[in-house]
XYZ file of C-alpha atoms in Angstrom:
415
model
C 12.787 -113.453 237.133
C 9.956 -112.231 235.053
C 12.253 -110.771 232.478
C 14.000 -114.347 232.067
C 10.734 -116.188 231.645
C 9.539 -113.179 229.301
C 13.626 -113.869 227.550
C 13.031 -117.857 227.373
C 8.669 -117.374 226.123
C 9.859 -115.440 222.979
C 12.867 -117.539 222.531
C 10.539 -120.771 222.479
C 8.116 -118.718 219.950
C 11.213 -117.882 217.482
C 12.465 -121.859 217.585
C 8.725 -122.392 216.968
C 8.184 -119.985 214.602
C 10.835 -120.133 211.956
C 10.472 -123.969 211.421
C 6.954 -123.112 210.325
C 7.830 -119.660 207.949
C 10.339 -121.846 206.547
C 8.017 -125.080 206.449
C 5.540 -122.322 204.357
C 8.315 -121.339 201.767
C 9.162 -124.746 200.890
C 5.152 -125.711 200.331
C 2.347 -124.223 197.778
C -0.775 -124.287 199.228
C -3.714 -125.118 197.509
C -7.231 -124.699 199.192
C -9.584 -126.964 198.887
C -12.863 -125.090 199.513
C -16.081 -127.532 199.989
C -18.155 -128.942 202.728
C -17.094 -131.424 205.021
C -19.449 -131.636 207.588
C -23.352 -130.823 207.339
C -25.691 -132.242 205.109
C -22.921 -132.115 201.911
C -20.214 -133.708 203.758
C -20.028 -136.069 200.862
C -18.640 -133.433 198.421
C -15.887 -132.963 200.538
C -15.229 -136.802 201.009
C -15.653 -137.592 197.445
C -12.803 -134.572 196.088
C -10.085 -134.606 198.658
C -8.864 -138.125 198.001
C -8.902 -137.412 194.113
C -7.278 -133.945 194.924
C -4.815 -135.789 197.227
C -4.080 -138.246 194.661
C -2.956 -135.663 192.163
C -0.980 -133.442 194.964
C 1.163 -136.954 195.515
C 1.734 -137.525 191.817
C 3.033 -133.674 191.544
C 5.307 -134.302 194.644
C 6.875 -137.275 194.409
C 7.986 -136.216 190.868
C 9.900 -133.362 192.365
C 6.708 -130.754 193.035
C 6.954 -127.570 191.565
C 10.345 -126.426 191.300
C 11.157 -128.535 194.384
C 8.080 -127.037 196.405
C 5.183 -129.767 197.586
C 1.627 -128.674 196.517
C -0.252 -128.918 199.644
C -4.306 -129.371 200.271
C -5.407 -126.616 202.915
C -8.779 -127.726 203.767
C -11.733 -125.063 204.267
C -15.116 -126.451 205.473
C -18.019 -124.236 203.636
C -20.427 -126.676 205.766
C -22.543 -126.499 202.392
C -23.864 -122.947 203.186
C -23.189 -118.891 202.510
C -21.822 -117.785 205.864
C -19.455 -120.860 206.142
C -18.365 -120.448 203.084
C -17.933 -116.901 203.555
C -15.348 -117.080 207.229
C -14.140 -120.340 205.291
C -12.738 -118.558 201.843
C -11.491 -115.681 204.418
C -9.230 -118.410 206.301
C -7.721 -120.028 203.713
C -7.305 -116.744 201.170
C -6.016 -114.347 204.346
C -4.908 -116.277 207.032
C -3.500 -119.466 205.193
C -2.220 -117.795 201.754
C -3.249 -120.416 199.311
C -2.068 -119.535 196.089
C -5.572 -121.039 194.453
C -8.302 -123.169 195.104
C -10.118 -126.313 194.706
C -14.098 -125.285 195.022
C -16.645 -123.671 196.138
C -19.584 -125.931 195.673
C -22.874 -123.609 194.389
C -24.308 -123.874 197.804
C -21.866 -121.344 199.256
C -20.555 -119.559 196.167
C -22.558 -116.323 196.718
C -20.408 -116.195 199.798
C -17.155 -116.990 198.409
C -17.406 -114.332 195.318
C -16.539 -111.493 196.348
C -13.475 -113.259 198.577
C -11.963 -114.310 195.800
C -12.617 -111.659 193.484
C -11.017 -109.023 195.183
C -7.807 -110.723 196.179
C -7.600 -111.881 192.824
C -7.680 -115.838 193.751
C -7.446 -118.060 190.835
C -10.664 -121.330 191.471
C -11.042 -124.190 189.223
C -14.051 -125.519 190.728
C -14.965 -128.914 189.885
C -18.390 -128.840 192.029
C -20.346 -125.505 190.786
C -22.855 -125.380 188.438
C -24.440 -122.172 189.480
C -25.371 -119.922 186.806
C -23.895 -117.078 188.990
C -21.144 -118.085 187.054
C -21.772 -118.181 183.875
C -20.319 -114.872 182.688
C -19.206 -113.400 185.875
C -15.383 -113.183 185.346
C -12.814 -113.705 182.731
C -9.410 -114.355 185.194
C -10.027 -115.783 188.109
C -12.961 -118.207 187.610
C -12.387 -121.610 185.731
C -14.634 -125.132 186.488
C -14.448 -128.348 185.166
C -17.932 -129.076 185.633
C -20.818 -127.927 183.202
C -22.780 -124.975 184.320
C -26.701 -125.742 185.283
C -28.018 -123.905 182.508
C -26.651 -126.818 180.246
C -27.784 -129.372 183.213
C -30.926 -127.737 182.400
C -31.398 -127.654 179.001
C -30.285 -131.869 179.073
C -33.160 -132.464 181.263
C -35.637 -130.663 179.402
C -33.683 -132.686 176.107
C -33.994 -136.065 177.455
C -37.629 -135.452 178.965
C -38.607 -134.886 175.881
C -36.796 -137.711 173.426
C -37.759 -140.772 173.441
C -33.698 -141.638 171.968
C -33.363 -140.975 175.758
C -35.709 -142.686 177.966
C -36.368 -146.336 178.899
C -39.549 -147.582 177.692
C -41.505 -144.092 178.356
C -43.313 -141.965 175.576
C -41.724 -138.479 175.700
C -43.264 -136.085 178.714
C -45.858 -133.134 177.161
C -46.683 -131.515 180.783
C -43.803 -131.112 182.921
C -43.987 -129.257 186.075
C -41.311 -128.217 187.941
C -40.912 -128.165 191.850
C -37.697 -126.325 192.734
C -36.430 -125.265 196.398
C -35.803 -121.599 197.361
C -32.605 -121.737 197.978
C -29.257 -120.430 195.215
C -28.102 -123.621 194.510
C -31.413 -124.822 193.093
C -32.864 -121.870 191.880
C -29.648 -122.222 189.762
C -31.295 -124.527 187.684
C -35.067 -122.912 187.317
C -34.868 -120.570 184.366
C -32.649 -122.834 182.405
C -34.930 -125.869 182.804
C -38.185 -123.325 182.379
C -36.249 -121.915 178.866
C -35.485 -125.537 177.574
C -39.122 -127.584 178.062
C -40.556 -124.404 176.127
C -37.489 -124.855 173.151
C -38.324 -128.730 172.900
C -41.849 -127.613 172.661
C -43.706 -128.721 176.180
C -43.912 -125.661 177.668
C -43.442 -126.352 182.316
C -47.354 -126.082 183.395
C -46.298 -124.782 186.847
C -43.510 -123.896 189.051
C -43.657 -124.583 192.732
C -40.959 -122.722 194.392
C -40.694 -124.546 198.232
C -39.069 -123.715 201.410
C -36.031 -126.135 202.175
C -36.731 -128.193 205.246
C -39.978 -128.487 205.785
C -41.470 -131.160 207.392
C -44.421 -131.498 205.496
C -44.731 -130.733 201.500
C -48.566 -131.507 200.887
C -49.787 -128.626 200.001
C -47.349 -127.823 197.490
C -47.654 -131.198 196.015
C -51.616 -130.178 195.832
C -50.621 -127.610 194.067
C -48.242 -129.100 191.506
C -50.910 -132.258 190.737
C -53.680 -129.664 190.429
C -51.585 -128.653 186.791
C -52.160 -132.687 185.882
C -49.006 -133.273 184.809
C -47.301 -136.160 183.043
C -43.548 -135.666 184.858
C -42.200 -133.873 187.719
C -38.777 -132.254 187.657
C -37.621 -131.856 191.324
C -34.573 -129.826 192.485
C -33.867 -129.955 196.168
C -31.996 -131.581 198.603
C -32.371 -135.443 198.909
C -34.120 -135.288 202.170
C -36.667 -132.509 200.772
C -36.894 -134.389 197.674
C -38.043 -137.655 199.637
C -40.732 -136.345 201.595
C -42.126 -134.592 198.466
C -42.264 -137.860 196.945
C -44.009 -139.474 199.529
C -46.223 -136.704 199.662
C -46.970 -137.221 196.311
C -47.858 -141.223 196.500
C -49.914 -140.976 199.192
C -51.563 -138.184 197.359
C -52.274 -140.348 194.144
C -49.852 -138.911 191.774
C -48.450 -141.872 189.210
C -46.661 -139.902 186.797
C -42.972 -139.476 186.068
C -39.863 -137.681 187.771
C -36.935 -136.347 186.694
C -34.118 -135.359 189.789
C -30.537 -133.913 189.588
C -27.033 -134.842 190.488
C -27.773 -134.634 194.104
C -29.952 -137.055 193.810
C -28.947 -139.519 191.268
C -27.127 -141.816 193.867
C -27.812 -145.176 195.440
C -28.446 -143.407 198.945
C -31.038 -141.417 197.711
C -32.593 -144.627 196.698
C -32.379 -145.904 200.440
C -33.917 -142.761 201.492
C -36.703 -142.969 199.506
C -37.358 -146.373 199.366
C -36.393 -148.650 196.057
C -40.607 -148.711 196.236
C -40.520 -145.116 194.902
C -37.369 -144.451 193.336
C -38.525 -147.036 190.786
C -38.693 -145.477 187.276
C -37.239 -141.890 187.906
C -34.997 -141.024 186.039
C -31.883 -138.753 187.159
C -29.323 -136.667 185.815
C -25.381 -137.075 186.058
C -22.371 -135.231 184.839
C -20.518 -137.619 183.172
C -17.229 -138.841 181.211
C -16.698 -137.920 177.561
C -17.191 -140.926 175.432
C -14.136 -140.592 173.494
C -12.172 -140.620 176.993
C -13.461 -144.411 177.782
C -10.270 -145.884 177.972
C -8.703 -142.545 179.982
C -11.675 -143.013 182.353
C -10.874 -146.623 183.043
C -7.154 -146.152 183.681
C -8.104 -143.308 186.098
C -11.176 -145.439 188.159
C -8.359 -148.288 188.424
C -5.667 -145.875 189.701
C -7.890 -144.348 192.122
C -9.327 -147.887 193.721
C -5.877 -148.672 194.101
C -4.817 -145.706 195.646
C -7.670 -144.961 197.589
C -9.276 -148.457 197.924
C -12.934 -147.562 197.456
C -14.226 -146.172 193.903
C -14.941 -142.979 192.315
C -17.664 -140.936 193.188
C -19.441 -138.160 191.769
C -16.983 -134.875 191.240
C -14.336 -136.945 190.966
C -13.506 -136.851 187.338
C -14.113 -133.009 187.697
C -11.855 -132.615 190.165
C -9.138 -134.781 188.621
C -9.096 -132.461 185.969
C -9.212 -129.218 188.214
C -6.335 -130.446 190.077
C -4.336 -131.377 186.929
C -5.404 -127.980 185.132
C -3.646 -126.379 188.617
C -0.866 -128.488 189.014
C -0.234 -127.716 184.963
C -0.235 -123.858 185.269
C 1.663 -123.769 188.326
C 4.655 -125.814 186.534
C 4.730 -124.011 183.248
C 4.836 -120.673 185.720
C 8.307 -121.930 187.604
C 9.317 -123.467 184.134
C 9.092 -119.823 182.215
C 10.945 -118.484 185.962
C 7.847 -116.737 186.762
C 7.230 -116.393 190.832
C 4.603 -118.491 191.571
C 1.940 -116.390 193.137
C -2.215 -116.201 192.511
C -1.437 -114.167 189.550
C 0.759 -116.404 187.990
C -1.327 -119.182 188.257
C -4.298 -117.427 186.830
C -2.015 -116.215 183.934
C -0.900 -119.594 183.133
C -4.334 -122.095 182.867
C -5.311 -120.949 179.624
C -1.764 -121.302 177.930
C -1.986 -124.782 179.218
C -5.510 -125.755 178.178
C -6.229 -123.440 175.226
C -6.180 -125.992 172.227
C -3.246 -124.607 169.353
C -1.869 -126.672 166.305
C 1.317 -126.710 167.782
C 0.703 -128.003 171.062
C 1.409 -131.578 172.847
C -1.980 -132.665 173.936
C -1.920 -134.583 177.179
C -3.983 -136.146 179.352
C -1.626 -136.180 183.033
C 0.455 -134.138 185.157
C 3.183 -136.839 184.500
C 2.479 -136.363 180.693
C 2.528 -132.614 180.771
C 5.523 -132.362 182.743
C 7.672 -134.398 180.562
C 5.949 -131.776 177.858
C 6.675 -128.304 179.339
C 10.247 -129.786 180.393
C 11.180 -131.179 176.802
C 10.403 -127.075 175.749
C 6.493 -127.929 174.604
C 3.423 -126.387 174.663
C 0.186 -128.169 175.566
C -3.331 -128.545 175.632
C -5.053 -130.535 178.701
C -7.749 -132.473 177.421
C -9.361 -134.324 180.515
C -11.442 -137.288 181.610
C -14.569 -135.076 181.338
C -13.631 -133.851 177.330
C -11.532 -131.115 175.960
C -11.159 -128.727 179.178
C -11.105 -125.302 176.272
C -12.479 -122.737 178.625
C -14.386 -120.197 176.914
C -13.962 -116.036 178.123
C -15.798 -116.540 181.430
C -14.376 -120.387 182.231
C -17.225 -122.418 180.965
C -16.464 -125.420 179.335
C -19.020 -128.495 177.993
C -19.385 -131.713 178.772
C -21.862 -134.819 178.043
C -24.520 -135.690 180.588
C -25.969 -139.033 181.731
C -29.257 -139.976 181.891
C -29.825 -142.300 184.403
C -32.871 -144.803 185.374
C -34.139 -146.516 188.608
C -34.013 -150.124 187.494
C -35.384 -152.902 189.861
C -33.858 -150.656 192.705
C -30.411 -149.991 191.054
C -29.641 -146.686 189.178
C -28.361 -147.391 185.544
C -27.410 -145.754 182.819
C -29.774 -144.885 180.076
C -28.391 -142.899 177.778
C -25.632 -139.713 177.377
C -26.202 -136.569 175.832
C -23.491 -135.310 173.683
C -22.230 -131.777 174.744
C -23.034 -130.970 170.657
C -26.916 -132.195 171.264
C -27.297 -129.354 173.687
C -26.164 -126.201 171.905
C-alpha cells in the first residue's frame, strides 16, 4: 500500500514537474532586482510596469527566437542583506539569464553575486560610485553615476544660468547620511564646490533614522552657511529640516533624486519645501519628441504616468531585449555570456550602423542583416570600458508648493 502511494507521489511530481522544465525552456528570464517593499518600495513600482511594457512589446512580436522574455522579480527591500539572499534567488535558484537592477542601496550586496557567476546588469537605478570602474563585462547602467550627480549640484549651486532668482551659493555645507548609498555622493559633491571655487565649509556625516537631528544641525549652522546640500532618505531629510527652522536657519538647500518628488513635499510641508531646489536625472533634450511618444505609450498602457527611473529603465530593458536578439540572430545560445557579449555591438556607435530608438525598430534592423546603435530616451546609451554613460540633469525648484523645472545641465557642461 505504501509502495503504491510512494508509485502514484512521484508520478504526480513527474506530471508536475516536466510542464514546468519545459515551461522554463520555452521562457528567458530576466530578473528584475529592486525593492518592493520597505521604505523604497517605489523603485520597484515605478520600473516593473516600464520593464513589463518592453517584455510585452518583445513577445508579442515573436520574443526571442520564439522564447517570451519573462520579469522574475527579486525584492532587495532597499538594503545589503536583502539584496544579498535576493541576487542569490534569482541568479541560482531561478537562472535569469540577466538583470534589471540593483538600486545603490543594496549593490554592495549584490557585487560579488553577480560577479562571480558572470551575470550581465543594466541597472537603470544605481548611481553608486562603487561602480564607476569596477568591471568591464558584466556591469552596464543607464543612469549617470553620482559622481556626475555630484559635480551638477556643485555646477548649478554655483551658476546663477541655473537658479531661480538666487545669487550663486559661496558657503555650502554638506549634511550627508552614513549609509553607501549616500556616502556615494560625498567626495564627488566635496571635489566639485572646491572646482567651481566655494570650497564645502563642513561635512556632517549623520546616522540614518534618528529621531532627533539637532545637534547635528547645531553643528552644520555653527559653519554659517549660505546653502545646505542634504543627502538622506526623505524621512531623515524632513526632520533635519525642521530641525533646522525651528533652529533659525534661513538659508538655501539643495536635495537629490530621492527627494525631488511631490511626496517629499507632503512630508515636509509645502511651508518648507518652498525654495529648495532638487536634483533629477533627466531626458536628453534632443530626445523631446522620443520622450513624448514614450510618456503617451506608457499612460496608455499603464494608465498612470512616468515616474522617476522610468526612462532609465526603458532603455535598460531595450539595451537587453537588443543583445539578446542579435545573440539568437548570429545562432549564438542565449546564455549570461551571450548577452554580455552582445550589448556593446548593439549600442557602440559605428558609421555603418542603423541607429534606432525601439526594440520594434531594432528588430526590423538586425533582421534586414543591420548593425545598430541604441540611442535612448536618456541620450546616446555609448557605454564607456566600465559601463558608464552621461546624461543631462534637471534642476528643479519648489514653486508655490509644486516642484518645477529650472533649468538642465548638459552632460558636456559637466566634464
Amino acid at each position: 500500500m505504501i509502495g503504491t502511494i510512494r508509485r502514484a507521489l512521484v508520478a504526480s511530481f513527474v506530471a508536475l514537474a516536466l510542464p514546468a522544465f519545459a515551461l522554463a525552456q520555452e521562457q528567458i528570464e530576466i530578473g528584475l532586482l529592486l525593492p518592493f517593499t520597505g521604505e523604497y518600495d517605489w523603485v520597484g513600482a515605478n520600473v516593473q510596469p516600464v520593464a513589463q511594457m518592453i517584455a510585452d512589446e518583445v513577445n508579442e512580436s515573436g520574443g526571442i527566437g520564439g522564447r517570451d522574455i519573462v520579469l522574475v522579480q527579486g525584492d532587495t527591500e532597499g538594503t545589503v542583506d536583502a539584496g544579498f539572499t535576493a541576487a542569490q534567488k534569482l541568479v541560482n535558484v531561478d537562472g535569469v539569464v540577466g538583470l534589471v537592477g540593483p538600486t545603490s542601496l543594496s549593490f554592495a550586496g549584490v557585487r560579488q553575486v553577480v560577479l562571480d557567476n558572470g551575470v550581465p546588469i543594466v541597472t537603470p537605478t544605481a548611481g553608486t560610485t562603487a561602480l564607476d570602474m569596477l568591471d568591464r563585462t558584466y556591469l552596464f547602467r543607464t543612469v549617470p553615476s553620482d559622481a556626475l550627480g555630484g559635480r551638477a549640484i556643485a555646477r548649478a549651486a554655483t551658476d546663477a544660468q541655473y537658479l531661480a532668482a538666487d545669487e550663486p551659493f559661496s558657503n555650502p555645507v554638506l549634511m550627508v547620511g552614513q549609509a553607501p548609498a549616500m556616502i556615494s555622493f560625498r567626495d564627488p559633491i566635496q571635489r566639485s564646490f572646491d572646482d567651481y571655487g566655494a570650497p564645502v565649509a563642513a561635512t556632517i556625516e549623520f546616522t540614518p533614522g534618528k529621531a532627533s537631528y539637532r545637534s547635528e544641525v547645531q553643528e552644520a549652522m555653527s559653519s554659517d552657511p549660505d546653502l545646505i546640500v542634504l543627502v538622506g532618505t526623505p524621512e531623515d531629510s524632513a526632520r533635519i529640516m525642521q530641525a533646522a527652522f525651528q533652529a533659525g536657519y534661513d538659508g538655501g538647500w539643495f536635495v537629490t533624486q530621492d527627494q525631488t518628488n511631490p511626496e517629499f513635499i507632503e512630508l515636509v510641508t509645502a511651508q518648507l519645501a518652498e525654495g529648495i531646489y532638487g536634483l533629477e536625472e533627466v531626458a536628453d533634450p534632443d530626445s523631446a519628441q522620443l520622450n513624448e511618444e514614450f510618456r503617451a505609450r506608457f499612460e496608455e498602457y499603464a494608465g498612470k504616468e512616468v515616474q522617476i527611473f522610468g526612462t532609465n529603465t526603458y532603455d535598460a530593458m531595450n539595451v537587453i531585449a537588443l543583445a539578446l536578439l542579435r545573440a539568437e540572430l548570429n545562432g549564438e545560445e542565449i546564455s549570461r555570456e551571450s548577452l554580455a557579449a552582445n550589448i556593446r555591438p548593439v549600442t557602440d556607435p559605428g558609421a555603418d550602423k542603423v541607429v534606432v530608438h525601439s526594440y520594434t525598430e531594432g528588430k526590423e534592423a538586425l533582421e534586414a542583416g543591420n548593425e545598430i546603435d541604441y540611442q535612448g530616451l536618456v541620450g546616446p546609451i555609448d557605454f564607456d570600458e566600465y559601463g558608464n554613460i552621461t546624461a543631462p540633469f534637471g534642476i528643479r525648484h519648489v514653486e508655490d508648493g509644486e516642484w518645477v523645472t529650472e533649468a538642465i545641465i548638459p552632460a558636456d557642461a559637466l566634464q
